[in-house]
PDB file of C-alpha atoms in Angstrom:
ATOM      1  CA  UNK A  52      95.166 -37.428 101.426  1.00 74.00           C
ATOM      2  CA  UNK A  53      94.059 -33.818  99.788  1.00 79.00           C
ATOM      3  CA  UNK A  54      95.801 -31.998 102.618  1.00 80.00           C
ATOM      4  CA  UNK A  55      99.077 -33.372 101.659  1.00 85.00           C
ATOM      5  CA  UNK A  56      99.021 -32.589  98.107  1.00 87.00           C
ATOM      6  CA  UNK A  57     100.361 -29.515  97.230  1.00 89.00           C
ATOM      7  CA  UNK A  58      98.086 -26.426  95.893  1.00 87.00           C
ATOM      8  CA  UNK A  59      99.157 -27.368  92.158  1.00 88.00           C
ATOM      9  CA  UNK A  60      97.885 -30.616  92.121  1.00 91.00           C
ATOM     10  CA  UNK A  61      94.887 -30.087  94.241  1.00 90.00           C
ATOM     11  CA  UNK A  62      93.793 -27.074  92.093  1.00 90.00           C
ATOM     12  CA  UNK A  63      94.783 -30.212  88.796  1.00 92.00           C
ATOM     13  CA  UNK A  64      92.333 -32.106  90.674  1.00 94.00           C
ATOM     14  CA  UNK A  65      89.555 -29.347  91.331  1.00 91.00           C
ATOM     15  CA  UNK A  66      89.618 -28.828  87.702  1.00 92.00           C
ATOM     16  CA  UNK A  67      89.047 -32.591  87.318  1.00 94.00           C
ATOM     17  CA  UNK A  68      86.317 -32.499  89.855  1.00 94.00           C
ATOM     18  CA  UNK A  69      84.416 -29.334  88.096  1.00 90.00           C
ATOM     19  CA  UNK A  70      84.813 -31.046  84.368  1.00 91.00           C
ATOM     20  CA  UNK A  71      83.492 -34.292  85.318  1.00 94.00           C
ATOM     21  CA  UNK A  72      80.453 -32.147  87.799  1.00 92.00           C
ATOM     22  CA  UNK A  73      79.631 -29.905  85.010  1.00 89.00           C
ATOM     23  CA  UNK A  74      80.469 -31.114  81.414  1.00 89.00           C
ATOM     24  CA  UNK A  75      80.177 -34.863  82.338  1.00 92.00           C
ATOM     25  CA  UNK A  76      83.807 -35.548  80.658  1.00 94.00           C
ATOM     26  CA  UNK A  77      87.529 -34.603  80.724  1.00 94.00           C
ATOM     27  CA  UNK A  78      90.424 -35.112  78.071  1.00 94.00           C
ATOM     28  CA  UNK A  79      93.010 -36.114  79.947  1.00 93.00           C
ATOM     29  CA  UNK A  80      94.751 -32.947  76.924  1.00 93.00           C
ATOM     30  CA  UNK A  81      92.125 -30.616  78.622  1.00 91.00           C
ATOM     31  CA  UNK A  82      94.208 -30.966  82.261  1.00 92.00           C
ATOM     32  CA  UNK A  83      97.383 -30.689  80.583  1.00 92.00           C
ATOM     33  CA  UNK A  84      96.668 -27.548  78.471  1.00 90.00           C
ATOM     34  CA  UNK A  85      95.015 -25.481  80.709  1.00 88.00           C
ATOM     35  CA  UNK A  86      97.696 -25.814  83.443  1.00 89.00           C
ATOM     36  CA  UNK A  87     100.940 -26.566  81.103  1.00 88.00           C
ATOM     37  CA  UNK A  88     101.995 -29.510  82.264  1.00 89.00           C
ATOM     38  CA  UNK A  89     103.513 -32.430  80.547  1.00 91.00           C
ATOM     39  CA  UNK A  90     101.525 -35.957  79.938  1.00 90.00           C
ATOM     40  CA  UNK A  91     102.955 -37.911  82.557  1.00 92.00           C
ATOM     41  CA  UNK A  92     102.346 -35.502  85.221  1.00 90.00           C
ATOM     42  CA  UNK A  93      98.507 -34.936  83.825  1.00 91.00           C
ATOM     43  CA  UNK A  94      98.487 -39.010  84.123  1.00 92.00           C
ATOM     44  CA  UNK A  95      99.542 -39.069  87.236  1.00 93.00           C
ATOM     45  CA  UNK A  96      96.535 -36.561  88.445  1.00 94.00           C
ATOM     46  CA  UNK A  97      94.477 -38.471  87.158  1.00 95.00           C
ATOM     47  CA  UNK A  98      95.318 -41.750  88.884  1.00 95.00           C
ATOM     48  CA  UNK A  99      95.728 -39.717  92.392  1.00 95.00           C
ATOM     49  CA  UNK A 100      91.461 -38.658  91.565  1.00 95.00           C
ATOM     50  CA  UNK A 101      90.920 -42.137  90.926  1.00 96.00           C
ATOM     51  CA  UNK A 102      92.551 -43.387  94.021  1.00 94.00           C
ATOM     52  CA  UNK A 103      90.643 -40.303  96.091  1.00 95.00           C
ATOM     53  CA  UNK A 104      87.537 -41.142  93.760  1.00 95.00           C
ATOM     54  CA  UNK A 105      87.466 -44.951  92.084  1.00 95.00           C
ATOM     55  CA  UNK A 106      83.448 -44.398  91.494  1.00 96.00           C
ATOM     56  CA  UNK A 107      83.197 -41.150  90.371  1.00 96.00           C
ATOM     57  CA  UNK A 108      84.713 -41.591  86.489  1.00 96.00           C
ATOM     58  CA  UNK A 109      85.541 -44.030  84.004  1.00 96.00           C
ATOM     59  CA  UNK A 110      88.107 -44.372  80.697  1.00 95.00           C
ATOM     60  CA  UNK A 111      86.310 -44.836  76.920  1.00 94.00           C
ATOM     61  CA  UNK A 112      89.102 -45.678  75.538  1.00 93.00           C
ATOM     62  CA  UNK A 113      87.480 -45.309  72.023  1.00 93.00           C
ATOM     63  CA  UNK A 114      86.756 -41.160  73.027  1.00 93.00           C
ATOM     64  CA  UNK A 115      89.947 -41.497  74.700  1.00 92.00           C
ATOM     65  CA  UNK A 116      88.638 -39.044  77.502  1.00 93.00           C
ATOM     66  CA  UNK A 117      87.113 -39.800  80.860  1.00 96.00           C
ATOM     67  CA  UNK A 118      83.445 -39.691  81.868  1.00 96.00           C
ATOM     68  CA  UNK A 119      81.717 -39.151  84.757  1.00 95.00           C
ATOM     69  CA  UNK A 120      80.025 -42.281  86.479  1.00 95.00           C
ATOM     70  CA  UNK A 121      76.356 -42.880  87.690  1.00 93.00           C
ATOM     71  CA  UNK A 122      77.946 -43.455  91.481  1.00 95.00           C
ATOM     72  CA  UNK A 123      79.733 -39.796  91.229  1.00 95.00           C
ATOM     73  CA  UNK A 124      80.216 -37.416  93.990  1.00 95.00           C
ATOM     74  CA  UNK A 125      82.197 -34.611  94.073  1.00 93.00           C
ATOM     75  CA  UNK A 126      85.441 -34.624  96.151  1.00 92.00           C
ATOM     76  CA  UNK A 127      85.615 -31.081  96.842  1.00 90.00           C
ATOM     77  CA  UNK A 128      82.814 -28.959  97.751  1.00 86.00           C
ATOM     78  CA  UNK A 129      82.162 -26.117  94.943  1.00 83.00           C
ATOM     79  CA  UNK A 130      80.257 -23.141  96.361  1.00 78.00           C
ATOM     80  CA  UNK A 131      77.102 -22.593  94.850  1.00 77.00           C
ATOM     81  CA  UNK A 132      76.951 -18.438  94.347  1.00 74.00           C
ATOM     82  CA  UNK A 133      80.681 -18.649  93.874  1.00 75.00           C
ATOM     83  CA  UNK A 134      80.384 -21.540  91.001  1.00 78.00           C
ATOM     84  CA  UNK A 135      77.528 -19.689  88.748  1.00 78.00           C
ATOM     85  CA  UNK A 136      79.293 -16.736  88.862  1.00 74.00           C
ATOM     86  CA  UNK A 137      82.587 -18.488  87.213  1.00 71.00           C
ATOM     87  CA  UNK A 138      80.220 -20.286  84.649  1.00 74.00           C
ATOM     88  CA  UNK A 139      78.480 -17.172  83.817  1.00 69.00           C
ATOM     89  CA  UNK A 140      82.143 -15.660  82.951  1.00 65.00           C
ATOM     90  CA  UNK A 141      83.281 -18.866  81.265  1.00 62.00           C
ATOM     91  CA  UNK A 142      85.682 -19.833  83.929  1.00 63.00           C
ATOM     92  CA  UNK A 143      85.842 -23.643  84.626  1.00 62.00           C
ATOM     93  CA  UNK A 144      89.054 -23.912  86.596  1.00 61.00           C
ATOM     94  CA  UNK A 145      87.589 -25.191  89.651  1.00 61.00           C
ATOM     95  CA  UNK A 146      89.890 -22.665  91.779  1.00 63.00           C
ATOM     96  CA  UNK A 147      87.198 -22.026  94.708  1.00 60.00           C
ATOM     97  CA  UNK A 148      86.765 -25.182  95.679  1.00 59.00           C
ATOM     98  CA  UNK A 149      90.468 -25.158  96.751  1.00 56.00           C
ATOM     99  CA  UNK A 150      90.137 -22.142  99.215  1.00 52.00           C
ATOM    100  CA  UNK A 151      91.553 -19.400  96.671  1.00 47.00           C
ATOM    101  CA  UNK A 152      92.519 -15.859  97.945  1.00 40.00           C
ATOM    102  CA  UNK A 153      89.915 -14.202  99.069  1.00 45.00           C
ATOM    103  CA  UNK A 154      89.214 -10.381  98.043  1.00 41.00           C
ATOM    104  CA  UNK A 155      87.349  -7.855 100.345  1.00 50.00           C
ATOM    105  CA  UNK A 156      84.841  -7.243  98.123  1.00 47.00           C
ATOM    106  CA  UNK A 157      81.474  -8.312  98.754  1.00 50.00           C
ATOM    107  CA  UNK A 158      78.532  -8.980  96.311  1.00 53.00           C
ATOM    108  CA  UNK A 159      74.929  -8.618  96.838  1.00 56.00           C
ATOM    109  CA  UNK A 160      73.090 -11.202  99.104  1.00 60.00           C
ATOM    110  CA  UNK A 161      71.184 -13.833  97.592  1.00 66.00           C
ATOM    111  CA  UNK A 162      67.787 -14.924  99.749  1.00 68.00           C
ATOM    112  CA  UNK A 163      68.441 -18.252  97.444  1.00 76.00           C
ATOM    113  CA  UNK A 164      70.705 -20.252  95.351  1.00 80.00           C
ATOM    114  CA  UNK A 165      70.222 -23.073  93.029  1.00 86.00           C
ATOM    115  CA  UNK A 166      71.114 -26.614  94.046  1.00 88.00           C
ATOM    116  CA  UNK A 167      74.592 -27.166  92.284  1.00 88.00           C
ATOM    117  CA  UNK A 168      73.886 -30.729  91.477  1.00 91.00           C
ATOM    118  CA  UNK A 169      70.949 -29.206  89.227  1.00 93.00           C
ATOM    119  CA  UNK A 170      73.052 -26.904  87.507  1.00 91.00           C
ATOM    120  CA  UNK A 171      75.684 -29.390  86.952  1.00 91.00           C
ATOM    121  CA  UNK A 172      72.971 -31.370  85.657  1.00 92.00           C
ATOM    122  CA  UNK A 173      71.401 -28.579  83.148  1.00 93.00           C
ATOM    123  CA  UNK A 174      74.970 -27.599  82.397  1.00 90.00           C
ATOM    124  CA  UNK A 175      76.329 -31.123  81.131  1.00 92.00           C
ATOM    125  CA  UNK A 176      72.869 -31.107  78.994  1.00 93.00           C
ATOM    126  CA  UNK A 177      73.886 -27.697  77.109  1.00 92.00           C
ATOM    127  CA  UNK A 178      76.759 -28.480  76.422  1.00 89.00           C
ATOM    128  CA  UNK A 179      76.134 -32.003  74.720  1.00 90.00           C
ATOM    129  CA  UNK A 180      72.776 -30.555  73.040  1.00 92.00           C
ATOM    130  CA  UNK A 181      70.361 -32.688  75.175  1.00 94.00           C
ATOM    131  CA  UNK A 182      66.464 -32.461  76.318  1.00 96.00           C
ATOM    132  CA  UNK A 183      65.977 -33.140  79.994  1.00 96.00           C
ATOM    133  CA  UNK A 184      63.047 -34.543  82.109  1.00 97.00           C
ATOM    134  CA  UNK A 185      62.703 -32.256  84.784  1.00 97.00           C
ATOM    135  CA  UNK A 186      59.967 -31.810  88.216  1.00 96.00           C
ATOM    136  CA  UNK A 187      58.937 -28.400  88.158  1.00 96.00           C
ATOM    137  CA  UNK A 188      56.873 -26.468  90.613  1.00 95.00           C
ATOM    138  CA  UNK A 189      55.549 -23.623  89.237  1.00 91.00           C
ATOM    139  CA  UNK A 190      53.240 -20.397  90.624  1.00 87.00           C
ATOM    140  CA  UNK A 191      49.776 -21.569  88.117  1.00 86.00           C
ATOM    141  CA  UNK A 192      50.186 -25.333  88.030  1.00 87.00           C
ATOM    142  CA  UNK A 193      52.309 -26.376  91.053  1.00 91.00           C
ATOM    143  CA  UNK A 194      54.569 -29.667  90.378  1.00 91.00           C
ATOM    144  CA  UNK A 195      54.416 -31.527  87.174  1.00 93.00           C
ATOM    145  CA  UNK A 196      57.085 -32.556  85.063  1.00 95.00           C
ATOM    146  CA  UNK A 197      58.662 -31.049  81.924  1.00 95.00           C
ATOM    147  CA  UNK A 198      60.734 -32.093  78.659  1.00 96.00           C
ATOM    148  CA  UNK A 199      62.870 -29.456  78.070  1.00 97.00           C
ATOM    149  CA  UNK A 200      65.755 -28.853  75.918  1.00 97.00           C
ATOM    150  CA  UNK A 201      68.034 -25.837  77.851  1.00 96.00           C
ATOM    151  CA  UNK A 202      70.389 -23.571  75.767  1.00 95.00           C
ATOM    152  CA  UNK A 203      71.261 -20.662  78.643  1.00 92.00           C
ATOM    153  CA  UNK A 204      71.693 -20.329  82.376  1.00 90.00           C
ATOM    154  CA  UNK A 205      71.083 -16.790  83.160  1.00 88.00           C
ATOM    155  CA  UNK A 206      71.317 -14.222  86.099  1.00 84.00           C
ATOM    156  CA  UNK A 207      68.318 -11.930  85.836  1.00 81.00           C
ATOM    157  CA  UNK A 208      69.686  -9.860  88.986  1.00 75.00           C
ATOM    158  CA  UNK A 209      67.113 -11.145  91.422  1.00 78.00           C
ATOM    159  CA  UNK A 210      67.296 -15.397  90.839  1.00 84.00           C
ATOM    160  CA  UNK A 211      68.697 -17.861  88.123  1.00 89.00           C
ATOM    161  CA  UNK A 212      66.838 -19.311  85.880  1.00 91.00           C
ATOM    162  CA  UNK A 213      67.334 -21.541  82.133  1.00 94.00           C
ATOM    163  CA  UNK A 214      66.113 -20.640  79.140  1.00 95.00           C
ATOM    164  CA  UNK A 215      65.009 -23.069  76.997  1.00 97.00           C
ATOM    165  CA  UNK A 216      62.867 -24.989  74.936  1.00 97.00           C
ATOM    166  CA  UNK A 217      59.245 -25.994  76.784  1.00 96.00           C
ATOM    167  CA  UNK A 218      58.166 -29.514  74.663  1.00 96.00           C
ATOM    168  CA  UNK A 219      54.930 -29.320  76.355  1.00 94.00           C
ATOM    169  CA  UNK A 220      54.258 -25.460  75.081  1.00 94.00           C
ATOM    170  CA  UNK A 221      56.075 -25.595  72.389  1.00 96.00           C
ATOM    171  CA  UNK A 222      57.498 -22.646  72.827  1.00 95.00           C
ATOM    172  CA  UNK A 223      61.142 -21.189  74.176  1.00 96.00           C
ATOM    173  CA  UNK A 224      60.645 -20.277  77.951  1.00 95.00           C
ATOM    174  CA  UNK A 225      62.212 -19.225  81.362  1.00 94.00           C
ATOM    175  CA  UNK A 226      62.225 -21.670  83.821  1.00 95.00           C
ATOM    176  CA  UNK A 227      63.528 -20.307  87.736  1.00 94.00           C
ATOM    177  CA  UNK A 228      66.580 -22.973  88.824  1.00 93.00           C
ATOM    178  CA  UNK A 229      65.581 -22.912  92.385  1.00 93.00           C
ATOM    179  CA  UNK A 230      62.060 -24.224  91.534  1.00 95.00           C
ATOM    180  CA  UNK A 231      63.648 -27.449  89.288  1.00 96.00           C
ATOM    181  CA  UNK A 232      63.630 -30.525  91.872  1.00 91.00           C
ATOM    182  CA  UNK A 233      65.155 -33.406  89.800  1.00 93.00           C
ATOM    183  CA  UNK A 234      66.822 -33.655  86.166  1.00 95.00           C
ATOM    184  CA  UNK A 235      67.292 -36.045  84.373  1.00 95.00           C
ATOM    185  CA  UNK A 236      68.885 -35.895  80.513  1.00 94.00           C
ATOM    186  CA  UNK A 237      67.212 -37.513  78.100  1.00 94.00           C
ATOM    187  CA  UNK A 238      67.764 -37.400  73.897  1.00 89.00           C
ATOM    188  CA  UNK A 239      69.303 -34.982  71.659  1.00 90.00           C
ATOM    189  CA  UNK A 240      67.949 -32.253  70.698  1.00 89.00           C
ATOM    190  CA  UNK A 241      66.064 -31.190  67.137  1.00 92.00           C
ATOM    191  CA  UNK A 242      67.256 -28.140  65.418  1.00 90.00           C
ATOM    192  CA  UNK A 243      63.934 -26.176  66.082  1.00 94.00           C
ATOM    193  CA  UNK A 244      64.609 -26.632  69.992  1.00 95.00           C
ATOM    194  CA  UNK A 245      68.649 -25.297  69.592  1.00 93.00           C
ATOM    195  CA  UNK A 246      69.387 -21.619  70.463  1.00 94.00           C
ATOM    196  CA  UNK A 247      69.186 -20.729  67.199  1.00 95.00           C
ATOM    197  CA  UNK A 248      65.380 -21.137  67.111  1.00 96.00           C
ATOM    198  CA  UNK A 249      64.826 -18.646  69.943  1.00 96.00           C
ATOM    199  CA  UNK A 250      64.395 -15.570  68.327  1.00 95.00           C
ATOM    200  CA  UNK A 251      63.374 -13.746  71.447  1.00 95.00           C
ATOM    201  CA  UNK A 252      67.242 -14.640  72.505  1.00 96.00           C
ATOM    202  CA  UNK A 253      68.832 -13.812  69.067  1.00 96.00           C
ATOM    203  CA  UNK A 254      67.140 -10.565  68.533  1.00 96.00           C
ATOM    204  CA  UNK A 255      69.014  -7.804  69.850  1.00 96.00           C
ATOM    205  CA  UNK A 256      67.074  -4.393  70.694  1.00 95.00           C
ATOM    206  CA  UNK A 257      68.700  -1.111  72.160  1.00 96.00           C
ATOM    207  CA  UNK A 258      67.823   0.762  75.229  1.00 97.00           C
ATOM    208  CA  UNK A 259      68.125   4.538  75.297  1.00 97.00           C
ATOM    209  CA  UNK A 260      68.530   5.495  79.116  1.00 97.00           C
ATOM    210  CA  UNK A 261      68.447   8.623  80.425  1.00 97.00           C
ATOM    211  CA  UNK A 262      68.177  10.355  83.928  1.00 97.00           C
ATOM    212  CA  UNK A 263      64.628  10.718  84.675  1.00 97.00           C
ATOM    213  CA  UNK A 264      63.002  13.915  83.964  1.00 95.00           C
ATOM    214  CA  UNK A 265      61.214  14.375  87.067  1.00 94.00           C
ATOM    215  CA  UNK A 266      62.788  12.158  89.819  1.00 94.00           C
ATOM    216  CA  UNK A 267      66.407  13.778  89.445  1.00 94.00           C
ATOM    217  CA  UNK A 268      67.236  16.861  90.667  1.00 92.00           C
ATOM    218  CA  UNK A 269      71.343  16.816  89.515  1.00 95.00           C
ATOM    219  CA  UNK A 270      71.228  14.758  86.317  1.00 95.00           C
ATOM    220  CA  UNK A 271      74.752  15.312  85.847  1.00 96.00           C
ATOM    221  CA  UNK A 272      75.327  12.769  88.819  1.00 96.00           C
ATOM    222  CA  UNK A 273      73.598   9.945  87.237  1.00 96.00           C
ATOM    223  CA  UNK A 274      75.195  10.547  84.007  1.00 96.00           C
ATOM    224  CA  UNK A 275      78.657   9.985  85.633  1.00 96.00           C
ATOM    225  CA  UNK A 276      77.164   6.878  87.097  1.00 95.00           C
ATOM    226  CA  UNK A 277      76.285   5.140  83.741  1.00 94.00           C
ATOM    227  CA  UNK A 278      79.029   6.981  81.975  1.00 95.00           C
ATOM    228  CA  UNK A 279      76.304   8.658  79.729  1.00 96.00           C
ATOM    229  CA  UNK A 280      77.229  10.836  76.609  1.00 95.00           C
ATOM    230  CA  UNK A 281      75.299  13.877  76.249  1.00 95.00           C
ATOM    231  CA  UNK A 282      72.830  12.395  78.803  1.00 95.00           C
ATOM    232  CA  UNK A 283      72.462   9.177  77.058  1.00 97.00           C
ATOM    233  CA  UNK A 284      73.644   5.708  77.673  1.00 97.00           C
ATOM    234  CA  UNK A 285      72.496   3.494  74.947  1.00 97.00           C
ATOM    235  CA  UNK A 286      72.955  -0.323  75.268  1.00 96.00           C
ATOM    236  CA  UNK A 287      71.989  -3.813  73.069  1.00 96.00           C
ATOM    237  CA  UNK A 288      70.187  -6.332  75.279  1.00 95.00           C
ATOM    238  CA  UNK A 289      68.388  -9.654  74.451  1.00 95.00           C
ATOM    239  CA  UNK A 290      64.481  -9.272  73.749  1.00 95.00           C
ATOM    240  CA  UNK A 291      63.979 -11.835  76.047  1.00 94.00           C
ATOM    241  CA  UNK A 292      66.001 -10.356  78.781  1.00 93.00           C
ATOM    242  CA  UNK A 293      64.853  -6.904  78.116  1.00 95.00           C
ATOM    243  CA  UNK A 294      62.147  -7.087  81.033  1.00 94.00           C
ATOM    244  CA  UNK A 295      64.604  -8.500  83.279  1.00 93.00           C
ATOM    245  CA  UNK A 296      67.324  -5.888  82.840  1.00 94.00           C
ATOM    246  CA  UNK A 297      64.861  -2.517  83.204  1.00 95.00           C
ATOM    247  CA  UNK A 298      63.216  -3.762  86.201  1.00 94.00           C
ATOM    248  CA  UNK A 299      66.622  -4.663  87.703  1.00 92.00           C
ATOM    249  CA  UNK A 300      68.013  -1.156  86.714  1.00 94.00           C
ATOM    250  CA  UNK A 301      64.152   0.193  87.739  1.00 95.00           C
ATOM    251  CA  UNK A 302      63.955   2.114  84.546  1.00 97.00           C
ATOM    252  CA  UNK A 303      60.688   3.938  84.123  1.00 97.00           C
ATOM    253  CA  UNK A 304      59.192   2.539  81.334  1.00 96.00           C
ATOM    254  CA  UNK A 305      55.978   4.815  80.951  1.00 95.00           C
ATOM    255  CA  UNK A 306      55.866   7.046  77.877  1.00 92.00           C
ATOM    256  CA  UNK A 307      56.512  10.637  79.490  1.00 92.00           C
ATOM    257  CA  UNK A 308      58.530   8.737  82.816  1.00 93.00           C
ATOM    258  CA  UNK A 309      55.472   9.131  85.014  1.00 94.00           C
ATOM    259  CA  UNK A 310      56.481   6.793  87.927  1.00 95.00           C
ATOM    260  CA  UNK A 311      56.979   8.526  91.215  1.00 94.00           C
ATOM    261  CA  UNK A 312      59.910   7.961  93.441  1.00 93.00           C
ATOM    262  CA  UNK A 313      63.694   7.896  94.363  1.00 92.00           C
ATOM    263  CA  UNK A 314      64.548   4.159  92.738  1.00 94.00           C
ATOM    264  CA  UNK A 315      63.508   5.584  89.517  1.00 96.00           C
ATOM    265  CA  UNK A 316      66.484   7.395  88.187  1.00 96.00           C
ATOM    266  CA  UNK A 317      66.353   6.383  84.869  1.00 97.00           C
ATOM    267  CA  UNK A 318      63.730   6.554  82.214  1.00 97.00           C
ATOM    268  CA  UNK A 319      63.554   4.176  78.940  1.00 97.00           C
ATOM    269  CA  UNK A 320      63.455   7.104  76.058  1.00 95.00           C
ATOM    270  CA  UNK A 321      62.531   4.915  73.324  1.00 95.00           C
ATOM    271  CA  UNK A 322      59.725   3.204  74.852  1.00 93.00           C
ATOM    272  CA  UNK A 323      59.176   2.198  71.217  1.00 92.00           C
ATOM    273  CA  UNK A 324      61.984  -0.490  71.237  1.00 93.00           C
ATOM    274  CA  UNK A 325      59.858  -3.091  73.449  1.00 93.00           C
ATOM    275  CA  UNK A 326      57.421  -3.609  70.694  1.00 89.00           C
ATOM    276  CA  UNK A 327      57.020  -7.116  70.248  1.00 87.00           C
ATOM    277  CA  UNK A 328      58.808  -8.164  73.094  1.00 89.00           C
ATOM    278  CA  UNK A 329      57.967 -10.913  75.920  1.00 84.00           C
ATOM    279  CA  UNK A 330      58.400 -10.810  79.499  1.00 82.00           C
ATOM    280  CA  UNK A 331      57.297  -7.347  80.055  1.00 90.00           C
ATOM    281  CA  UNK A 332      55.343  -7.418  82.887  1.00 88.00           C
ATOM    282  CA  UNK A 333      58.090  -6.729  85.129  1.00 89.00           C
ATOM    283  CA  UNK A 334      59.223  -3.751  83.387  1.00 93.00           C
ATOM    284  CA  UNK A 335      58.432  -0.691  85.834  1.00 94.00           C
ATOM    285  CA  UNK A 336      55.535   0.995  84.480  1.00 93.00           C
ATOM    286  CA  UNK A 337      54.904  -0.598  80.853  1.00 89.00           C
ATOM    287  CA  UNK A 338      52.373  -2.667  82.080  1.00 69.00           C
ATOM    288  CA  UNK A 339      50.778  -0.244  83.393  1.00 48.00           C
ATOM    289  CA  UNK A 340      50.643   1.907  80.283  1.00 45.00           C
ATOM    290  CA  UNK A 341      49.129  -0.856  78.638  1.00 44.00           C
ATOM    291  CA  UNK A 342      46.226  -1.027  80.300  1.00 36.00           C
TER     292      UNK A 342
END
């Protein structure tokens, strides 16, 4: 029946399809605003999902908006890579799971990508401010499970992974997507859980780059890169994605840029900024200076 709709109404009904998957709910106002169409025609996309989909949602007619149902399953198949990239950039149109045009431009290869169901999962639980049992594997303590209470899904260049609130640790953590095995969303969440509690996330801290003084011979060439000013590029980053970033961009991180070799173009010149901040071990040579 999908291949004899035309591309309007199947990309109406992709958009369906992603707001049930991800946020758990649509206004049947939410289909007719974002593609401008009038309330009869939205009501009439949603009675074509339901005939495609009679399981997968159900009408509160005190919310007045559809919800998704416990027997849902996705009608159209939204690519994994493809899917985090659009939620990272705030797009929720459910265009690639319609075939959109495709652009020859290629990204980076992933060796691994989250299970979609799981960020769906995680997704609809930010959004509505909810804890979630999860079974976690992890590198000290293998599988166990966790109450957590997510606020952020973030790309730290190599793998995904959510930040959020660990009610086992107390404490705001990172927790790698591809390791999560089952979610499952539990209560709302308390104020010191939200966001606004993780002052690791909140605090901003700059990053003075600058070619490195003994790797590069023509500096001039990676100041055109970066689009440096007088040799500096200076940029405001999360604390707690601070490690992340300069091992991504493998900026030397030792206080006189002692680290040896081509992938080290840049060097961190105000190491100083990383004081009292998490997650540096990954940070090309701070570690190291540490010790």
């Amino acid at each position: 029946m999908l291949e004899n709709l035309s591309f309007a109404q199947r990309q109406r009904l992709a958009y369906i399809d992603f707001s049930l998957l991800f946020k758990g709910s649509i206004y049947r106002n939410d289909l007719v605003q974002r593609f401008a169409v009038g309330l009869s025609a939205g009501t009439r996309d949603f009675n074509v999902y339901k005939e495609l989909a009679p399981n997968n949602l159900y009408y509160d007619s005190q919310e007045k908006r559809y919800f998704q149902a416990e027997t849902f399953t996705p009608i159209f198949q939204h690519d994994p890579k493809r899917t985090l990239i659009k939620l990272a950039n705030d797009i929720s149109d459910g265009f690639d799971a319609i075939g959109d045009t495709r652009f020859p431009v290629e990204a980076p290869s992933s060796l691994n990508v989250p299970d979609i169901f799981i960020v769906a999962r995680i997704v609809q639980a930010t959004l509505n401010g909810k804890a979630v049992l999860v079974r976690y594997t992890s590198l000290t303590s293998g599988e166990n499970e966790r109450e957590l209470v997510p606020h952020s899904i973030v790309d730290n260049g190599l793998r995904w992974h959510v930040r959020a609130f660990d009610r086992k640790s107390q404490s705001f953590r990172d927790f790698v997507l591809t390791r999560i095995h089952e979610v499952r969303i539990l209560d709302d969440a308390d104020t010191f859980e939200e966001a606004e509690a993780d002052h690791e996330w909140q605090r901003m801290i700059p990053l003075q780059l600058v070619p490195h003084p003994h790797n590069v011979k023509h500096k001039a060439a990676i100041e055109m890169d970066y689009g440096m000013v007088s040799g500096l590029l200076t940029i405001e980053v999360r604390a707690a994605m601070a490690g992340y970033l300069l091992r991504r961009w493998n900026v030397d991180c030792t206080e006189d840029g002692t680290l040896e070799g081509h992938e080290y173009q840049l060097w961190l010149r105000n190491r100083v900024s990383l004081v009292n901040t998490s997650n540096l071990a990954v940070a090309p040579g701070y570690a190291v200076a540490e010790v």
